[in-house]
Short mmCIF file of C-alpha atoms in Angstrom, two decimals:
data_model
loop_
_atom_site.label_atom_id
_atom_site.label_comp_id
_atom_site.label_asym_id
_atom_site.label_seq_id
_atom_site.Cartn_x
_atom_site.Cartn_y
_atom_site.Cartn_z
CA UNK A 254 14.61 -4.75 -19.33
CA UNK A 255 15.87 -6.82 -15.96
CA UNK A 256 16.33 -3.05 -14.69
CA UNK A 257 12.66 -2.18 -15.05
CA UNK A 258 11.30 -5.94 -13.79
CA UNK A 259 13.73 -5.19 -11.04
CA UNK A 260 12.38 -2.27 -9.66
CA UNK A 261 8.67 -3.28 -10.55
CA UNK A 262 9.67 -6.08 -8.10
CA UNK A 263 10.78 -4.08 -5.88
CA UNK A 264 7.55 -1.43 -5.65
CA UNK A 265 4.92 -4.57 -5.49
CA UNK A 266 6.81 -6.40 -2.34
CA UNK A 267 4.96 -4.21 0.12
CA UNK A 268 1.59 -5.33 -1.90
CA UNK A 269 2.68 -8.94 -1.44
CA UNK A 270 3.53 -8.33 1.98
CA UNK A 271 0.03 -6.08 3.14
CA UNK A 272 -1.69 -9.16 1.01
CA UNK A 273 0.56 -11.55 3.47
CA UNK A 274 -0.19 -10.32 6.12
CA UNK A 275 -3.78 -9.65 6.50
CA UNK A 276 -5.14 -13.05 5.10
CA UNK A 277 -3.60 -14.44 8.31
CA UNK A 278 -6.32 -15.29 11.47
CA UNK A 279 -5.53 -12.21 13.10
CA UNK A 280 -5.35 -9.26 10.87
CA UNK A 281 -7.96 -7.01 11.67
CA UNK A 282 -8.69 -3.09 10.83
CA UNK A 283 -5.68 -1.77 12.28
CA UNK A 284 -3.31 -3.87 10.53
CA UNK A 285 -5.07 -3.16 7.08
CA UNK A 286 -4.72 0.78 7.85
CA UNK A 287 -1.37 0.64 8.52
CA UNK A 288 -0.98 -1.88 5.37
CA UNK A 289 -2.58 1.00 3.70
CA UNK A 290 -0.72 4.03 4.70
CA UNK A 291 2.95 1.85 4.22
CA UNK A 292 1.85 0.97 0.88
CA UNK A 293 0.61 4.53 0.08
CA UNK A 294 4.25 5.99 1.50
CA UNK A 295 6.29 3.19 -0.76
CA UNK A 296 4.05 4.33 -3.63
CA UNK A 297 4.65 8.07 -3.13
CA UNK A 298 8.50 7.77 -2.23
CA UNK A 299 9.61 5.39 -4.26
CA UNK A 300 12.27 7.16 -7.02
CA UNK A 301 11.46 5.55 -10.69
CA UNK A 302 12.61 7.49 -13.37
CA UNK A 303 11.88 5.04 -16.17
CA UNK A 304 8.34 3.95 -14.86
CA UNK A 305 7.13 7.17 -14.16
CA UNK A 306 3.75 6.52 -15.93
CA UNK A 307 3.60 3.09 -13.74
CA UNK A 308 3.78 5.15 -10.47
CA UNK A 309 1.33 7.88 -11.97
CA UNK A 310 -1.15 4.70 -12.28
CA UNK A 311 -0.09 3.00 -9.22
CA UNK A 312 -1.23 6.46 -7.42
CA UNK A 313 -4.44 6.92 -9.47
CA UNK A 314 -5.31 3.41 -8.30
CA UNK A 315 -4.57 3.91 -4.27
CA UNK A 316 -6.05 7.30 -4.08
CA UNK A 317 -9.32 5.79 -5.78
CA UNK A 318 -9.66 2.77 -3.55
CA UNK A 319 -8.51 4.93 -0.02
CA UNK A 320 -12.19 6.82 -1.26
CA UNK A 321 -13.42 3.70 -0.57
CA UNK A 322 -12.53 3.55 2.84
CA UNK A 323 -14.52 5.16 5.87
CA UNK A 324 -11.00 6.54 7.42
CA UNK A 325 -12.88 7.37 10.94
CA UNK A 326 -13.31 3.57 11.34
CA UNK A 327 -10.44 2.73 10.48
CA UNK A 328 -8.64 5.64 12.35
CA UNK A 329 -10.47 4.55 15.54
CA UNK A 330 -9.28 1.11 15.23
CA UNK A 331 -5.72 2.09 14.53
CA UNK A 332 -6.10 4.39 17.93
CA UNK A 333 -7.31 1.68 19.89
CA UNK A 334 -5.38 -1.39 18.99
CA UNK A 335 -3.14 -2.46 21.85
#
């Protein structure tokens, strides 16, 4: 049990830290597409052999909300951030 919570713990930090981070004053569309594509690569990467159906979820849920997203914009902004 403290083995699974342990590595659930461990796959939502970078949500806690992409929330963190772009409540602050000056988060802006860069930051949240490079939030995005960390969180996406920790998602992907991350080796769980006993929550295997968590990750299958956890990438159902990303890839549905990165439809959301109009990637030009936010590729343009990522480009073009100092």
């Amino acid at each position: 049990f403290y083995d699974q919570v342990n590595t659930l713990a461990k796959l939502l930090r970078p949500i806690k830290n992409a929330i963190l981070m772009l409540e602050g004053d000056q988060a802006n569309l860069a930051d949240a597409f490079i939030q995005m594509v960390r969180l996406a690569y920790t998602i992907k990467n991350f080796k769980v052999n006993n929550l295997v159906g968590f990750q299958q979820h956890a990438i159902q849920a990303f890839n549905k909300r990165w439809e959301e997203f109009d990637i030009s914009l936010y590729l343009l902004a990522y480009f073009l951030h100092p």
